[in-house]
Coordinates of C-alpha atoms in Angstrom, one line a residue:
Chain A
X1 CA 9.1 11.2 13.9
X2 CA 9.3 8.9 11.2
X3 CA 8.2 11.3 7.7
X4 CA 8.4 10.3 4.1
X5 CA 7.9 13.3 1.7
X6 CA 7.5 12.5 -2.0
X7 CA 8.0 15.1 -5.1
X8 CA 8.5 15.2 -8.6
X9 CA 4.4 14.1 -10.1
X10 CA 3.9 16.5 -12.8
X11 CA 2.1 16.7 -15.7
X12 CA 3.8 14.8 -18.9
X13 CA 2.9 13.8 -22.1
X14 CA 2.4 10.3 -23.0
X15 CA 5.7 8.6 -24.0
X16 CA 7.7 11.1 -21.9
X17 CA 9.5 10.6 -18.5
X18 CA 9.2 11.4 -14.7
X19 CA 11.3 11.1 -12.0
X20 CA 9.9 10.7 -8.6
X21 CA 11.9 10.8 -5.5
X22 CA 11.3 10.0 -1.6
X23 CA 12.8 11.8 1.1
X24 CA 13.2 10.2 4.5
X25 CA 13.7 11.3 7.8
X26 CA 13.4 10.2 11.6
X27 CA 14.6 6.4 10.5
X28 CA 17.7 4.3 9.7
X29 CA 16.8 4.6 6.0
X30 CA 19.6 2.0 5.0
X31 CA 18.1 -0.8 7.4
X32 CA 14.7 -0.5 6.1
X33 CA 12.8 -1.8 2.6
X34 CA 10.9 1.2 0.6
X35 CA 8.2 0.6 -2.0
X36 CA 6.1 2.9 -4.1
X37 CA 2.2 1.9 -4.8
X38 CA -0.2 4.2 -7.0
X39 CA -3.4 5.2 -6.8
X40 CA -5.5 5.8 -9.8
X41 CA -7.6 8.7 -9.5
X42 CA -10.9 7.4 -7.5
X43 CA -9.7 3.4 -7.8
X44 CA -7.9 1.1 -5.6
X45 CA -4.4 0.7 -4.3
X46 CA -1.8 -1.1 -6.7
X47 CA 1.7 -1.9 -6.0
X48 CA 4.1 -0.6 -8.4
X49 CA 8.0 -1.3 -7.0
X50 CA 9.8 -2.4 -4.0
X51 CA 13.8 -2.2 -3.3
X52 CA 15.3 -3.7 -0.7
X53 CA 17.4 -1.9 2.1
X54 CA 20.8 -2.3 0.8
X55 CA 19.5 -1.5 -2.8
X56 CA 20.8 -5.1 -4.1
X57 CA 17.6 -6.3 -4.7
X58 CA 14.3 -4.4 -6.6
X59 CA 11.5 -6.0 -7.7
X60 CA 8.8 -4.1 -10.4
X61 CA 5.0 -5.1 -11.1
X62 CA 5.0 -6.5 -14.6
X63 CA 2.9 -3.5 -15.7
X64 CA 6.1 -1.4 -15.2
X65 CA 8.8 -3.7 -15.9
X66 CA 11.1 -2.1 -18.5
X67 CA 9.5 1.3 -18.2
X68 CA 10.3 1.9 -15.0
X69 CA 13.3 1.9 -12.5
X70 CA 13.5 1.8 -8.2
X71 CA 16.6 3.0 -6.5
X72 CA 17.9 4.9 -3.3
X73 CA 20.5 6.7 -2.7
X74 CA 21.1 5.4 1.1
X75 CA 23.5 8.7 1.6
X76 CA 21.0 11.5 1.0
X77 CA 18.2 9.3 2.4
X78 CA 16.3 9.3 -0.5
X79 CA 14.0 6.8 -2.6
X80 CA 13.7 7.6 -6.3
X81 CA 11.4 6.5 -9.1
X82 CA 12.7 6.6 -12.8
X83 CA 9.7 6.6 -14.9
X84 CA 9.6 6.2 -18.6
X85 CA 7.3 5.6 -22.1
X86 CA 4.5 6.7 -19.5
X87 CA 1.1 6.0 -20.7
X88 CA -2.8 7.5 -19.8
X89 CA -2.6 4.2 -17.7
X90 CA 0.1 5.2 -15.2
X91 CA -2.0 8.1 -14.3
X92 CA -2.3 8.8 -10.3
X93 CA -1.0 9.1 -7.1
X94 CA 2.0 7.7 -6.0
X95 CA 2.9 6.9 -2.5
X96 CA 6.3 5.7 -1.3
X97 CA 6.2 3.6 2.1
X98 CA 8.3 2.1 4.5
X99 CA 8.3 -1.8 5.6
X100 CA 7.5 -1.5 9.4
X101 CA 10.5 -3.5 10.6
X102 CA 14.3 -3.3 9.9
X103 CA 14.5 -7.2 10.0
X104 CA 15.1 -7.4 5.6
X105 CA 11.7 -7.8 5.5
X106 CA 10.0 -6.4 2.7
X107 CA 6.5 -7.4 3.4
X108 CA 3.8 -5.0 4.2
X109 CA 3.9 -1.2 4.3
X110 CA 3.6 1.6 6.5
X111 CA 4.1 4.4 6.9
X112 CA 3.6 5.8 3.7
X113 CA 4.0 9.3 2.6
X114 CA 1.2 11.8 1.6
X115 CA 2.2 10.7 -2.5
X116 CA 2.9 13.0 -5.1
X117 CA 0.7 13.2 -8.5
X118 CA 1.4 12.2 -12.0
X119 CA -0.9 13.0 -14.8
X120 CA -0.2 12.0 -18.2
X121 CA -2.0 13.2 -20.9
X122 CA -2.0 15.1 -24.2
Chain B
X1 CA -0.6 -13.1 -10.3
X2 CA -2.4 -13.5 -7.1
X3 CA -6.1 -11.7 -7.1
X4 CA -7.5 -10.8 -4.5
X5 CA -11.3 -10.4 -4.2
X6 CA -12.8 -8.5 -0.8
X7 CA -16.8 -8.0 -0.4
X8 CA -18.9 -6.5 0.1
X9 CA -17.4 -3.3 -2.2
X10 CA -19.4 -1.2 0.5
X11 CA -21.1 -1.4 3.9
X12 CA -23.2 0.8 6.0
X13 CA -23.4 0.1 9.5
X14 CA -24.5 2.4 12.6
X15 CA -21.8 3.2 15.8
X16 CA -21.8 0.0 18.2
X17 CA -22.5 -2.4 15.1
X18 CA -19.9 -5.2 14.3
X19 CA -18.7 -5.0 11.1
X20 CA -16.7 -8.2 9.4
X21 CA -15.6 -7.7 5.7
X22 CA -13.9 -10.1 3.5
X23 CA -11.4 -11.0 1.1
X24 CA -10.4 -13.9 -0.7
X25 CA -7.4 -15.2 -2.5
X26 CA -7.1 -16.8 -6.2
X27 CA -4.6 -19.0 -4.4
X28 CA -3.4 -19.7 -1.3
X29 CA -1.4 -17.2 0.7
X30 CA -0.7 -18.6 3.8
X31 CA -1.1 -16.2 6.3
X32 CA 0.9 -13.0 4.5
X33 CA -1.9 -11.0 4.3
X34 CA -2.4 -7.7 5.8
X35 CA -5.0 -4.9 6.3
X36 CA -5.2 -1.2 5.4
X37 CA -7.4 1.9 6.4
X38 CA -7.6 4.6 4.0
X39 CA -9.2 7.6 5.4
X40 CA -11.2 9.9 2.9
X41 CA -8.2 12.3 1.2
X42 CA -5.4 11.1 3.3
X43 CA -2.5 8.0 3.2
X44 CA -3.6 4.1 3.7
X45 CA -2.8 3.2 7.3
X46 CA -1.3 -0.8 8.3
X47 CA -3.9 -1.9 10.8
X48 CA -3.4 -5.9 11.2
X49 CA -0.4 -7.7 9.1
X50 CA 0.5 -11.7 8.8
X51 CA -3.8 -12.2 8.9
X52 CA -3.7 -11.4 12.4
X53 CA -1.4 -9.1 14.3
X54 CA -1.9 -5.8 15.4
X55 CA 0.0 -2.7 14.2
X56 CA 1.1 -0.9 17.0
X57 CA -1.5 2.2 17.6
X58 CA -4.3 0.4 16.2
X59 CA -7.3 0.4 18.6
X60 CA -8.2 -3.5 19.6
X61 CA -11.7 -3.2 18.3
X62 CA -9.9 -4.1 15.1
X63 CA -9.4 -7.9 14.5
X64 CA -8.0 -10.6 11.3
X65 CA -8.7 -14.3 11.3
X66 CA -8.0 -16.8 8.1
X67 CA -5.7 -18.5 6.4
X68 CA -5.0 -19.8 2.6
X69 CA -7.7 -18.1 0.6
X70 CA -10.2 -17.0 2.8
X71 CA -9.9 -14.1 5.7
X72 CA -11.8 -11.2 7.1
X73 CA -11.4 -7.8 8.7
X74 CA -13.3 -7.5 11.9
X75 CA -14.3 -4.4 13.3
X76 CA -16.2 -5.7 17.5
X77 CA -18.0 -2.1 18.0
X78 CA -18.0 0.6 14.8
X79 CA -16.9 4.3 15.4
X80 CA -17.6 7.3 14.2
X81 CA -13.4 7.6 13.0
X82 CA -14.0 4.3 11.3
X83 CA -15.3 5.9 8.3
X84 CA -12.7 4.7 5.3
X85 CA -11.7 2.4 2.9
X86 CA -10.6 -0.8 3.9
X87 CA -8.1 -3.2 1.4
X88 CA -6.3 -6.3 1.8
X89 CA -3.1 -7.1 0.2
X90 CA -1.0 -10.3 -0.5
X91 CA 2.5 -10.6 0.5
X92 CA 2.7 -14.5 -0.6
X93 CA 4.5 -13.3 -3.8
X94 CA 5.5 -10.6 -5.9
X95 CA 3.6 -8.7 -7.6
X96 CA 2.1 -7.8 -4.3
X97 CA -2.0 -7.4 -5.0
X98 CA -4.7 -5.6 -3.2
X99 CA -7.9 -6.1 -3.1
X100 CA -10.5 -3.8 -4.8
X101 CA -11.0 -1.8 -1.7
X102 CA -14.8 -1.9 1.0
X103 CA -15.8 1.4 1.8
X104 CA -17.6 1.7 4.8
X105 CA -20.0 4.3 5.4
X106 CA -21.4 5.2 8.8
X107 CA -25.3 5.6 9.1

């Protein structure tokens, strides 16, 4: 069975830093594409980061860009967000999910894990 | 950035009703577009991807038609387990976008 268990959402102060991380099991993590999208607290979904399979190629919403990092670690199976200078804005919850196929496609998402949450505030 | 517009924002309809809900595109996206479910308290789920396939699992009352700017969810005969929020999403391009989100409430 194909499970993806985040951790790391904690409560920060703004301007500090987070580290989320993505475990995977039940899959060839390596041959597949891994994204994280947040969810605001009572608002819609918004994509945040993708990376693709080999970990050559990552791609960040422009909200993020500079703040925050995507890798994986393809040995320990394992997806991580580096999350810094967080503001009230990045509050949430964040999901990391799976592109359906192993094809290098990076794409659509699913399945996603049950997300972890990151508050940041004063 | 691509934005992507869905209506209505929420729908009531009764079990056995067909339900259609849309979403547009501030460009065209050719047919990368995809559907998600989002139960109340739990993940989003991939129902249809590329406008109109099937995720494995996903019961056929579920349907997506369009292409460019324009396409729409299609649910033949509402359930009770249908209860969620539905969004669209853009794979044109990066940043990937969603739509807003239609909830859709049972009566």
């Amino acid at each position: 069975e194909v499970q993806l268990l985040e951790s790391g959402g904690d409560l920060v102060q703004p301007g500090g830093s987070l580290r989320l991380s993505c475990t995977a099991s039940g899959f060839t993590f390596s041959s597949y594409a891994m994204s994280w999208v947040r969810q605001a607290p009572g608002k819609g979904l918004q994509w945040v980061s993708a990376i693709s399979g080999s970990g050559d190629t990552t791609y960040h919403a422009d909200s993020v860009k500079g703040r925050f990092t995507i890798s994986r670690d393809n040995s320990k199976n394992s997806l991580y967000l580096e999350m810094n200078s967080l503001r009230a804005e990045d509050n949430g919850l964040y999901y990391c999910a799976r592109d359906p196929w192993s094809s290098g496609s990076l794409n659509w998402f699913d399945p996603w894990g049950q997300g972890t949450l990151v508050t940041v505030s004063s | 950035d691509i934005q992507m517009t869905q209506s209505p924002s929420f729908v009531s309809a009764s079990v056995g009703d067909r339900v259609t809900i849309t979403c547009r595109a501030s460009q065209g996206v050719y047919s990368w577009l995809a559907w998600y479910q989002q139960k109340p308290g739990k993940a989003p789920k991939l129902l249809i991807y590329t406008t109109s396939n099937l995720q494995s699992g996903v019961p056929s009352r579920f349907s997506g038609s369009g292409s460019g700017t324009s396409f729409t969810l299609t649910i033949s005969s509402l359930q009770p387990e249908d209860l969620a929020t539905y969004y669209c999403q853009q794979a044109s391009s990066f940043p990937y976008t969603f739509g807003q989100g239609t909830k859709l409430e049972i009566k």
